GROMACS .gro file of C-alpha atoms in nm:
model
  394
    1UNK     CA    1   0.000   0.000   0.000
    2UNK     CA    2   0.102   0.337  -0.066
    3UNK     CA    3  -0.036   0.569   0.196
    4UNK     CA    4  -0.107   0.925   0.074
    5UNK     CA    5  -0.149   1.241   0.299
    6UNK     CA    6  -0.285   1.574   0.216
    7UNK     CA    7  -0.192   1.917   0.456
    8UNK     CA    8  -0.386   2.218   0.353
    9UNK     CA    9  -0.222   2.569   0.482
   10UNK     CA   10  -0.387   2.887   0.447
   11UNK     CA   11  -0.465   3.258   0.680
   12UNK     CA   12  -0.101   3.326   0.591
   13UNK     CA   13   0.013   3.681   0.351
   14UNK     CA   14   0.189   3.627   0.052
   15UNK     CA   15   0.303   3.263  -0.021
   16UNK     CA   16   0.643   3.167   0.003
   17UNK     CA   17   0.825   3.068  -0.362
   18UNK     CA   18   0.832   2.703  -0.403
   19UNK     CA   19   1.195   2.694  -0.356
   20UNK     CA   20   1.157   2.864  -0.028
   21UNK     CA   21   0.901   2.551   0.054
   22UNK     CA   22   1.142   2.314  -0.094
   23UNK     CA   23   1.459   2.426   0.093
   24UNK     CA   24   1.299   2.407   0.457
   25UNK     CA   25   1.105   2.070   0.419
   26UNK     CA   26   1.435   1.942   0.244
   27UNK     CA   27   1.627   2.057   0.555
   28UNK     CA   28   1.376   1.917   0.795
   29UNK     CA   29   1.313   1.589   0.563
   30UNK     CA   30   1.735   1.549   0.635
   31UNK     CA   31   1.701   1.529   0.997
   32UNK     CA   32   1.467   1.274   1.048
   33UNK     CA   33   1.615   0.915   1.051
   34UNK     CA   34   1.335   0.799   0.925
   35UNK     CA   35   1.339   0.947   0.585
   36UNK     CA   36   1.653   0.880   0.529
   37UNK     CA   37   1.686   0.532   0.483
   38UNK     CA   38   1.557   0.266   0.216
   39UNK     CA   39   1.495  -0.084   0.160
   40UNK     CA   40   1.811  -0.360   0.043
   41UNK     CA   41   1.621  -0.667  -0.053
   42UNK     CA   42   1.910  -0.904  -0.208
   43UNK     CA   43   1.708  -1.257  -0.171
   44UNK     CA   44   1.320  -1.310  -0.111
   45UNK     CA   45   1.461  -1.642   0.103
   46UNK     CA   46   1.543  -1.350   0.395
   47UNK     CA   47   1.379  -1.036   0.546
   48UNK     CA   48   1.500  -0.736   0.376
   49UNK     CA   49   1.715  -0.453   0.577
   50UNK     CA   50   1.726  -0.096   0.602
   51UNK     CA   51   2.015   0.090   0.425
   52UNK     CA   52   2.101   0.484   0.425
   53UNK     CA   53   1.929   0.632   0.144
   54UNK     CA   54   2.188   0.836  -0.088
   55UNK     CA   55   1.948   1.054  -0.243
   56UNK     CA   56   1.896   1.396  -0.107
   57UNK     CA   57   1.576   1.483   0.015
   58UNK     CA   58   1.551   1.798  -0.215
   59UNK     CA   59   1.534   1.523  -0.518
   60UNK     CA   60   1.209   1.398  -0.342
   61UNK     CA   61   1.021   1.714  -0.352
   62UNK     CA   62   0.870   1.904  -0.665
   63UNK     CA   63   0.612   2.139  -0.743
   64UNK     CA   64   0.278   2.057  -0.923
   65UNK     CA   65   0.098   2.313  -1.133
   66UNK     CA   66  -0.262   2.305  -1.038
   67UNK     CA   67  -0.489   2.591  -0.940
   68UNK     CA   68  -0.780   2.449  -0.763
   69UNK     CA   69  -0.862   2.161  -0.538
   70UNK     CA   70  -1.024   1.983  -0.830
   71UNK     CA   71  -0.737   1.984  -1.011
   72UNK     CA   72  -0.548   1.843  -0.686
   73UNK     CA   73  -0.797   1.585  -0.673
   74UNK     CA   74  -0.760   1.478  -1.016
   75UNK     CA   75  -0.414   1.447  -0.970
   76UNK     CA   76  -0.431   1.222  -0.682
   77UNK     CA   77  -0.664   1.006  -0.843
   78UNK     CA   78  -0.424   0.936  -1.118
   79UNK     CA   79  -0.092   0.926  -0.921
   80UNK     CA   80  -0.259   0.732  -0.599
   81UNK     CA   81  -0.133   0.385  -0.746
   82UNK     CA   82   0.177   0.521  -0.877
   83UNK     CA   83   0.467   0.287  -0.748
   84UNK     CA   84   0.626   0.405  -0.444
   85UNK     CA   85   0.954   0.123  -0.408
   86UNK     CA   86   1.094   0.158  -0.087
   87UNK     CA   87   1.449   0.043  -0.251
   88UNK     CA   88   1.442   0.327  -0.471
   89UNK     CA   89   1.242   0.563  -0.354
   90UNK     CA   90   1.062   0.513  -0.021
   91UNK     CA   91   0.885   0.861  -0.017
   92UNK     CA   92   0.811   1.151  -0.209
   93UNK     CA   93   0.612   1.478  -0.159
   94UNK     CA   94   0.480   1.782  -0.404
   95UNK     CA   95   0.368   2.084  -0.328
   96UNK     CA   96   0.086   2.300  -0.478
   97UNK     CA   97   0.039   2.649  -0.433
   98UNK     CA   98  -0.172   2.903  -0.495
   99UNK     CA   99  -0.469   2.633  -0.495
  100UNK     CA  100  -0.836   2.784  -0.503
  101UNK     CA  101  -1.207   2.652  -0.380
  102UNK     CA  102  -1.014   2.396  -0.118
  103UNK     CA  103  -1.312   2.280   0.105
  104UNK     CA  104  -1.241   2.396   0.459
  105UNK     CA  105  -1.066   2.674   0.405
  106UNK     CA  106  -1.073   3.040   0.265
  107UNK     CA  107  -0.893   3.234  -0.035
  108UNK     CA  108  -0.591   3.011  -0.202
  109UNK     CA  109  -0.385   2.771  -0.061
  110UNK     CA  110  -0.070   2.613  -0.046
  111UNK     CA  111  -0.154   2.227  -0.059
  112UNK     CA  112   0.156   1.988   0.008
  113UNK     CA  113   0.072   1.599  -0.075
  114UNK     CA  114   0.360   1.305   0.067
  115UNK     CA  115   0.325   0.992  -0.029
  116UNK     CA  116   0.501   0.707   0.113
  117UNK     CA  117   0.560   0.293   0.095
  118UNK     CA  118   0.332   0.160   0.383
  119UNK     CA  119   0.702  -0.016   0.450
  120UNK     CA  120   0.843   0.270   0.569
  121UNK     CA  121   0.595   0.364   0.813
  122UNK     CA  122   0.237   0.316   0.937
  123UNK     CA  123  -0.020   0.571   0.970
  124UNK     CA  124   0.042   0.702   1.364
  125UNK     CA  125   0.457   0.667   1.258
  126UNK     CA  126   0.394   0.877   0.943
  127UNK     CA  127   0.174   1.096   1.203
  128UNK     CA  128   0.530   1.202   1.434
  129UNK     CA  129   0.699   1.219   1.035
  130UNK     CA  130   0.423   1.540   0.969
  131UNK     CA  131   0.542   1.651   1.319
  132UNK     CA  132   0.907   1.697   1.217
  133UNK     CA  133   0.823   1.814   0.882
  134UNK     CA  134   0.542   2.091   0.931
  135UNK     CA  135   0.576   2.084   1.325
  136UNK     CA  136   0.840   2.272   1.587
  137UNK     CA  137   1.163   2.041   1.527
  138UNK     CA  138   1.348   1.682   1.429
  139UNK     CA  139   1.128   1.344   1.559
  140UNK     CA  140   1.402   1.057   1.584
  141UNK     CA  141   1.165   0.790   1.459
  142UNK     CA  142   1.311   0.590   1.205
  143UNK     CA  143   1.441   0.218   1.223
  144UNK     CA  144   1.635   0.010   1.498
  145UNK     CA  145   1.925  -0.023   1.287
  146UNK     CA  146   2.058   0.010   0.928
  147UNK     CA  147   2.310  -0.198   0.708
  148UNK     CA  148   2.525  -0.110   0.450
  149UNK     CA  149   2.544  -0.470   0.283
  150UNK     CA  150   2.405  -0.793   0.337
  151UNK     CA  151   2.675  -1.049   0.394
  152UNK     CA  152   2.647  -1.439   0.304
  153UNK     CA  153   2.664  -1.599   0.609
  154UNK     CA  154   2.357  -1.347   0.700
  155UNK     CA  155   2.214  -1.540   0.383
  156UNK     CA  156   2.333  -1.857   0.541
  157UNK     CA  157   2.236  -1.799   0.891
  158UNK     CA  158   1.885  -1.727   0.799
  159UNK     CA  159   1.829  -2.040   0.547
  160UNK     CA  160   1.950  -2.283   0.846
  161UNK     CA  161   1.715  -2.122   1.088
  162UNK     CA  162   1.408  -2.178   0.832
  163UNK     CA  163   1.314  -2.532   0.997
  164UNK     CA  164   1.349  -2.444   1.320
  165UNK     CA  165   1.127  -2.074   1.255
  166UNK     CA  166   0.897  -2.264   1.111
  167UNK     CA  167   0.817  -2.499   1.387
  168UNK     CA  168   0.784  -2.239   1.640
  169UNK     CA  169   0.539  -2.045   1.438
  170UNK     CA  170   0.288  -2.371   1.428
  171UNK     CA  171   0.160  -2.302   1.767
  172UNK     CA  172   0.088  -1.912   1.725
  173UNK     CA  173  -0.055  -2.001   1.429
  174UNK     CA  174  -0.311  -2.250   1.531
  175UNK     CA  175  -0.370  -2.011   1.809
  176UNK     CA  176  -0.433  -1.763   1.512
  177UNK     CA  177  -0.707  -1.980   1.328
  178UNK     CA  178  -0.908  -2.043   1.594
  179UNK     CA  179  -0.931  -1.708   1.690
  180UNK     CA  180  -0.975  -1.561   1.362
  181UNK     CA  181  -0.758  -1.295   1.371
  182UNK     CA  182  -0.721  -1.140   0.979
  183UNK     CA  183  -0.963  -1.350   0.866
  184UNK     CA  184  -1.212  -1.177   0.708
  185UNK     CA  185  -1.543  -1.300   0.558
  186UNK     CA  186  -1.532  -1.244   0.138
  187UNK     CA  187  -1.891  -1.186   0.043
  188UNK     CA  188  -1.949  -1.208  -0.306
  189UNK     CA  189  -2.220  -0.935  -0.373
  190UNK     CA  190  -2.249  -0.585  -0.620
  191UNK     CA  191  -1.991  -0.413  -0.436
  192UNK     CA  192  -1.725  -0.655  -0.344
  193UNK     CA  193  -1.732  -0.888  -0.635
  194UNK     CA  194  -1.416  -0.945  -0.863
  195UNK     CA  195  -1.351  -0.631  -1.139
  196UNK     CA  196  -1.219  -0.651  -1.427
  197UNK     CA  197  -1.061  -0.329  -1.434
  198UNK     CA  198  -0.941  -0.108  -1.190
  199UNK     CA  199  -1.068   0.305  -1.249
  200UNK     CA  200  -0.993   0.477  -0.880
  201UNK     CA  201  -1.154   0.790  -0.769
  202UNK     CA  202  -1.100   0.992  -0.464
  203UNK     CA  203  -1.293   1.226  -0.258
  204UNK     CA  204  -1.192   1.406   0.041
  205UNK     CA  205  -1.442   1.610   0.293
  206UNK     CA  206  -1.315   1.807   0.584
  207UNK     CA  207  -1.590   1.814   0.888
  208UNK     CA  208  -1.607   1.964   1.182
  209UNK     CA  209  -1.516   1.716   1.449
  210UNK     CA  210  -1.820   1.769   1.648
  211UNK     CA  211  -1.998   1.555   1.350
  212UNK     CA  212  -1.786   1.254   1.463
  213UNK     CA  213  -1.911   1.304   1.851
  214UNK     CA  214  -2.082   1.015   1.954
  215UNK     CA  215  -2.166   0.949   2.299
  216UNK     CA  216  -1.926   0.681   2.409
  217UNK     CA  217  -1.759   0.600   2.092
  218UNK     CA  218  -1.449   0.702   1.915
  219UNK     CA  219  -1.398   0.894   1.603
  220UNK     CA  220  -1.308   0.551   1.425
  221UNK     CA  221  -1.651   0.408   1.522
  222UNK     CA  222  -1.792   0.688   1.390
  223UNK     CA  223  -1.676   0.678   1.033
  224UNK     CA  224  -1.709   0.304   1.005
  225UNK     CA  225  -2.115   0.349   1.091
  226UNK     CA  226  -2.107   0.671   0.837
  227UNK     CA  227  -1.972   0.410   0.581
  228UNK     CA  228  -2.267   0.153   0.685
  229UNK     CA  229  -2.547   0.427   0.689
  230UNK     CA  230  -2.388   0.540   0.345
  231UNK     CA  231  -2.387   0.184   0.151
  232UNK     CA  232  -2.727   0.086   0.291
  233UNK     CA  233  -2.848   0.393   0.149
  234UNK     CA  234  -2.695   0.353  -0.159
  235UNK     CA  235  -2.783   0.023  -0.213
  236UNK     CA  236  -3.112   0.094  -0.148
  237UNK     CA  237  -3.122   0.367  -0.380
  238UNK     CA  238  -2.973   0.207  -0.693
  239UNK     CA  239  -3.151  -0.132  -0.587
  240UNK     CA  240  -2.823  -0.331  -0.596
  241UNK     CA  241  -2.721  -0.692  -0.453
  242UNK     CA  242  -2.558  -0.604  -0.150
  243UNK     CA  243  -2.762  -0.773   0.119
  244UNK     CA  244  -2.459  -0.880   0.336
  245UNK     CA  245  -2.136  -0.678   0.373
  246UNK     CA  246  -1.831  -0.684   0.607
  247UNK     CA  247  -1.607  -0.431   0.708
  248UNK     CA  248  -1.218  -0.440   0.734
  249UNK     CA  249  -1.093  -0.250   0.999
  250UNK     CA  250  -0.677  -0.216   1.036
  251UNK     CA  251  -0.564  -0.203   1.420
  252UNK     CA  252  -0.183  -0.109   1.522
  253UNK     CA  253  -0.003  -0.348   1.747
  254UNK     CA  254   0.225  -0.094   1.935
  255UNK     CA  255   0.580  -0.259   1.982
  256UNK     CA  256   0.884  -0.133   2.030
  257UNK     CA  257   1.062   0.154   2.204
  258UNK     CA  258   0.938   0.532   2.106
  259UNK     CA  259   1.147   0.583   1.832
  260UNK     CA  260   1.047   0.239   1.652
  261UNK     CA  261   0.851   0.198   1.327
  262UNK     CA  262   0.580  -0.025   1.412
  263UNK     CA  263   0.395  -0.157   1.087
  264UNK     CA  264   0.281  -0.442   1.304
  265UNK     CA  265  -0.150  -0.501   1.182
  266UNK     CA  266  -0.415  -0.687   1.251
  267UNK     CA  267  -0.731  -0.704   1.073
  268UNK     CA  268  -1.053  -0.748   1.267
  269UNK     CA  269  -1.379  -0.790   1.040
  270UNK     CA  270  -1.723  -0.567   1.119
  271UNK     CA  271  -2.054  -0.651   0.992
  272UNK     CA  272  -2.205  -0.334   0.867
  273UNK     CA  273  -2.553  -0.446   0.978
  274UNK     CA  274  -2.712  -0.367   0.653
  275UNK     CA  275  -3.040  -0.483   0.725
  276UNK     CA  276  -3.060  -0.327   1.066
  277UNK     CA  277  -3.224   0.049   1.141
  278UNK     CA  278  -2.958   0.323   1.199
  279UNK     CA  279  -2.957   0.304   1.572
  280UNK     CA  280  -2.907  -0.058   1.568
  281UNK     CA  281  -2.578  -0.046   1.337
  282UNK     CA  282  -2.479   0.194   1.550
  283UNK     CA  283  -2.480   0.008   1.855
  284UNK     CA  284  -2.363  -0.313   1.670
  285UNK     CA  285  -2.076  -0.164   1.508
  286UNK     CA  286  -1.998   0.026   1.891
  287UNK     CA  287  -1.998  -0.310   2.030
  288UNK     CA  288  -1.734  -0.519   1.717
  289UNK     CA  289  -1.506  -0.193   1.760
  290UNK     CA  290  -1.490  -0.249   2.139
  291UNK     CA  291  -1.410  -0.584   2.071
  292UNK     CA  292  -1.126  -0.530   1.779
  293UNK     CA  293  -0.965  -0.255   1.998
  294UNK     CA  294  -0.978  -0.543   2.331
  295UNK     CA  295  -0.797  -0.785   2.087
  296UNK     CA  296  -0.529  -0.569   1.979
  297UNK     CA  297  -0.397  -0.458   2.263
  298UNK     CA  298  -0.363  -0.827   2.384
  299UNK     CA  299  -0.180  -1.128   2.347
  300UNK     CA  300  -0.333  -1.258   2.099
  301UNK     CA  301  -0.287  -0.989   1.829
  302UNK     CA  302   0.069  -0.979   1.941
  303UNK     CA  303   0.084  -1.382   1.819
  304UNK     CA  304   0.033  -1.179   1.479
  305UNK     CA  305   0.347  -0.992   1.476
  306UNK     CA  306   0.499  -1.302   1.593
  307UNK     CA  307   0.423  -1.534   1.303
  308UNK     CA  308   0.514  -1.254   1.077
  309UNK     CA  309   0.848  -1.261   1.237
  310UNK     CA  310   0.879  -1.575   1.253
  311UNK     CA  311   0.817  -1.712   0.882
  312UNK     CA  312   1.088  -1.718   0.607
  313UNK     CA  313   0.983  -1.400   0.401
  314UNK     CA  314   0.875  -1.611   0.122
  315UNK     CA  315   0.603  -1.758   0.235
  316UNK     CA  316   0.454  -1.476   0.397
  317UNK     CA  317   0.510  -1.169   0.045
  318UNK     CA  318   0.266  -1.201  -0.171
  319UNK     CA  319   0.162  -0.941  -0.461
  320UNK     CA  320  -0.169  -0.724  -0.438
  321UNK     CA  321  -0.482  -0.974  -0.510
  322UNK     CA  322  -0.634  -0.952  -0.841
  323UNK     CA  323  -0.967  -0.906  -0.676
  324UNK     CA  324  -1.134  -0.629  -0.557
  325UNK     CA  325  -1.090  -0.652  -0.118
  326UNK     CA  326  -1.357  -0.580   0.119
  327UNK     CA  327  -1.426  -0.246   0.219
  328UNK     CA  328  -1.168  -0.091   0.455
  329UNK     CA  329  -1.204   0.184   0.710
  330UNK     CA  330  -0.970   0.314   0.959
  331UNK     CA  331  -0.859   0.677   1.099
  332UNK     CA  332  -0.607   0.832   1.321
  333UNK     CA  333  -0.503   1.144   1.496
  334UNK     CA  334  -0.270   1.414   1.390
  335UNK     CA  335  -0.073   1.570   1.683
  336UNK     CA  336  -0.020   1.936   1.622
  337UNK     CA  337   0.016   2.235   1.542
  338UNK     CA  338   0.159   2.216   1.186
  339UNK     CA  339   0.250   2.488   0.972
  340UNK     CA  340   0.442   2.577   0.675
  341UNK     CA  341   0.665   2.897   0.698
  342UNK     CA  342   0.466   3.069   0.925
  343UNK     CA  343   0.158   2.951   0.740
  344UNK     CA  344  -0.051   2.735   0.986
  345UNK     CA  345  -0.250   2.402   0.855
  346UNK     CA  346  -0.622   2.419   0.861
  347UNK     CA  347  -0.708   2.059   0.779
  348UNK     CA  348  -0.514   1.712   0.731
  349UNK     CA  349  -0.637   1.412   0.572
  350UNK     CA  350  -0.496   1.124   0.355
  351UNK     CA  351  -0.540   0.766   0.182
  352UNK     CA  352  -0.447   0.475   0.060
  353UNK     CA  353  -0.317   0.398  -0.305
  354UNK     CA  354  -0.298   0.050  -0.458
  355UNK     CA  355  -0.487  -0.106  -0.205
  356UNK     CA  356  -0.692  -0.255  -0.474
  357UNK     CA  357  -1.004  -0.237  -0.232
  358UNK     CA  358  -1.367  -0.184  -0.396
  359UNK     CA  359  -1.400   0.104  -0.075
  360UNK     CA  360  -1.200   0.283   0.122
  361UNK     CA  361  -1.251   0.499   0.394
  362UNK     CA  362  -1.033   0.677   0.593
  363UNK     CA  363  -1.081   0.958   0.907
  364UNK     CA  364  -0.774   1.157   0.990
  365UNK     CA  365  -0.835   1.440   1.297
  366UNK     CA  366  -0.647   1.738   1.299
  367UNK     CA  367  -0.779   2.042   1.508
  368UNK     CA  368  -1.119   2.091   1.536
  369UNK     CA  369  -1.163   1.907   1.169
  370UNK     CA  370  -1.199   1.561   1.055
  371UNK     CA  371  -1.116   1.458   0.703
  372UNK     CA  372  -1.304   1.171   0.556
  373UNK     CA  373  -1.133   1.077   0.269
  374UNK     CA  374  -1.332   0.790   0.045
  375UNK     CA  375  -1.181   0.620  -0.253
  376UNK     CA  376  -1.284   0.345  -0.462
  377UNK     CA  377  -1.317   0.154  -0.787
  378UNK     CA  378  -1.548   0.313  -1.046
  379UNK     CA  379  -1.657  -0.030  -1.205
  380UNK     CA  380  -1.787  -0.118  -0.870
  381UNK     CA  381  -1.918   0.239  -0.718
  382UNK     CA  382  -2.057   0.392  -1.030
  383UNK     CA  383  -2.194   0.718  -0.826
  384UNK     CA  384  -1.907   0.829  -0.586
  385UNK     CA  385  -2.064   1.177  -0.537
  386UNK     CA  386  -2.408   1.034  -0.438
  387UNK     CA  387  -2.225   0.797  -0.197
  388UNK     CA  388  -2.052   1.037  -0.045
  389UNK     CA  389  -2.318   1.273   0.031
  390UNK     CA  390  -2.508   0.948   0.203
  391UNK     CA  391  -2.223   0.933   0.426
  392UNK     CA  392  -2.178   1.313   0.507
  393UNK     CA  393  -2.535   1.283   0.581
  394UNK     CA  394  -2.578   1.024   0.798
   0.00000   0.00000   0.00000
């Protein structure tokens, strides 16, 4: 997956040049460890290794010419699947100024996009990364260690350990199927069915957060019963097959010290409750979330990052699935203030590129504003706009 993240500033005077922009993220971009470093993968017998990243940041960072926010979102929609290789280039970033009728905000504005290889850093890592770029100073996230060359007897170690990894995984991993962690029910239906083609489109809608308040549940909750209320509506409107529909929802296992990329997932399924009144999704979604959050922060999720780390990378890579995936929904907070040259940020949000999902929904905070960002697969959501506006309405 290739995450994507979107930082509107605005309220400032006259915008700084682009290559005033480009020489202060570059200089930021160089002290954080994180973004310097990139992926040496000599076998796919062994786990690949971080290695220093050559390339200067500047290199990474380039201006597009749009003028409006349409124009921006056209732009992501045909660059969201772009190929970000994290052993050639594990980021990149463009900025846009001078960008008119952005939702959210007032007069033009200076819109700066990164993108990044969901192997360099997950969504709350990539959150401290917008800290040291548009924030008050360096983060030190970045790996535990980098390499500047894989030896053979690291290729030899690592072949003679196969067996014995192998073996110890069998327990966690029968511990994994019966509790059904990342297993996630594949309905067949008008939404979810296998495409033929892929055509993504992307909208993004900053909120007020107060939309999102819920009495006793989280932002998170919120957006994945937006996304029910919005597909039963839809369905319902264009009279399409979707009478059973399940939700995947991405949780972070936290490991590691503070400066530590985590990456570590697990994916916990949620029935949408199509056939249910709003109330009653509600509380039925309320309750599944409880539950997902209760399972990753114990033992048993952590059994997940422990198979992972315990199989020979072979058998656990695996390319994108021809088939279109459930739908997906997840969110997370930006810490802040942010700000760009004196310019402050009035809204965040973000994505997820080549994903290959049929629906995705995403709810980033920043401030008093929530972005729900929605992409998805024009051969199987032939009327984003209409979908969206069930969801904003919900």
């Amino acid at each position: 997956m290739n995450p994507f993240s979107i930082y509107v500033f605005g309220g400032g005077g006259n915008p700084a040049s682009f290559e005033q922009i480009r020489e202060v993220l570059a200089q930021r971009a160089s002290e954080i460890p994180l973004l310097g470093v990139k992926v040496i993968s000599p076998s796919p017998w062994i786990y690949p290794r971080w290695t220093i990243d050559p390339t200067p940041s500047a290199e990474k960072i380039r201006e597009l010419d749009v003028a409006s926010w349409e124009e921006v979102l056209a732009w992501l929609q045909d660059h969201a699947d772009d190929d970000i290789d994290p052993r050639s280039r594990p980021w990149r970033l463009v900025v846009a100024r001078g960008v008119s009728a952005v939702p959210g905000a007032s007069g033009e504005c200076t819109v700066v996009i990164t993108q990044h290889s969901h192997a360099l850093a997950d969504g709350m890592a990539w959150s401290e990364v917008a800290l040291g770029l548009f924030g008050h100073g360096p983060t030190a996230i970045g790996p535990d260690a980098t390499v500047d060359r894989v030896r053979k007897l690291d290729f030899v170690r690592e072949l003679a350990g196969i067996p014995v990894d192998i073996a110890r995984s069998c327990r966690p991993l029968i511990r994994l199927a019966k509790t059904g962690a990342g297993r996630i029910h594949n309905s067949a239906n008008a939404i979810t069915h296998p495409q033929a083609a892929f055509d993504r489109w992307i909208r993004v809608v900053p909120l007020s957060k107060d939309v999102f308040k819920v009495p006793g549940e989280t932002v998170t909750t919120s957006a994945v019963w937006r996304a029910a209320v919005g597909i039963d509506r839809y369905r319902r409107k264009f009279d399409l097959d979707v009478s059973e529909l399940s939700f995947e929802i991405p949780l972070s296992i936290r490991r590691g010290g503070e400066t530590n990329v985590s990456n570590a997932l697990v994916l916990r399924e949620v029935d949408a409750a199509l056939e249910e009144d709003d109330n009653t999704k509600l509380a039925l979604i309320g309750a599944a979330m409880s539950e997902a959050r209760l399972f990753a922060r114990g033992s048993e999720a952590q059994l997940a990052a422990q198979v992972a780390d315990l199989l020979p990378a072979r058998l656990v890579q695996r390319d994108v699935p021809p088939k279109a995936a459930p739908v997906s929904v997840s969110s997370y907070v930006r810490r802040g203030p942010l700000e760009l040259l004196g310019t402050p940020c009035v809204w965040s949000g973000g994505g997820v590129g080549r994903d290959n999902a049929s629906l995705s929904v995403r709810a980033i905070g920043y401030g008093d504003t929530v972005a729900m960002s929605v992409s998805g697969n024009s051969h199987a959501i032939e009327h984003p706009d209409v979908l969206v506006d069930l969801m904003m309405g919900a």
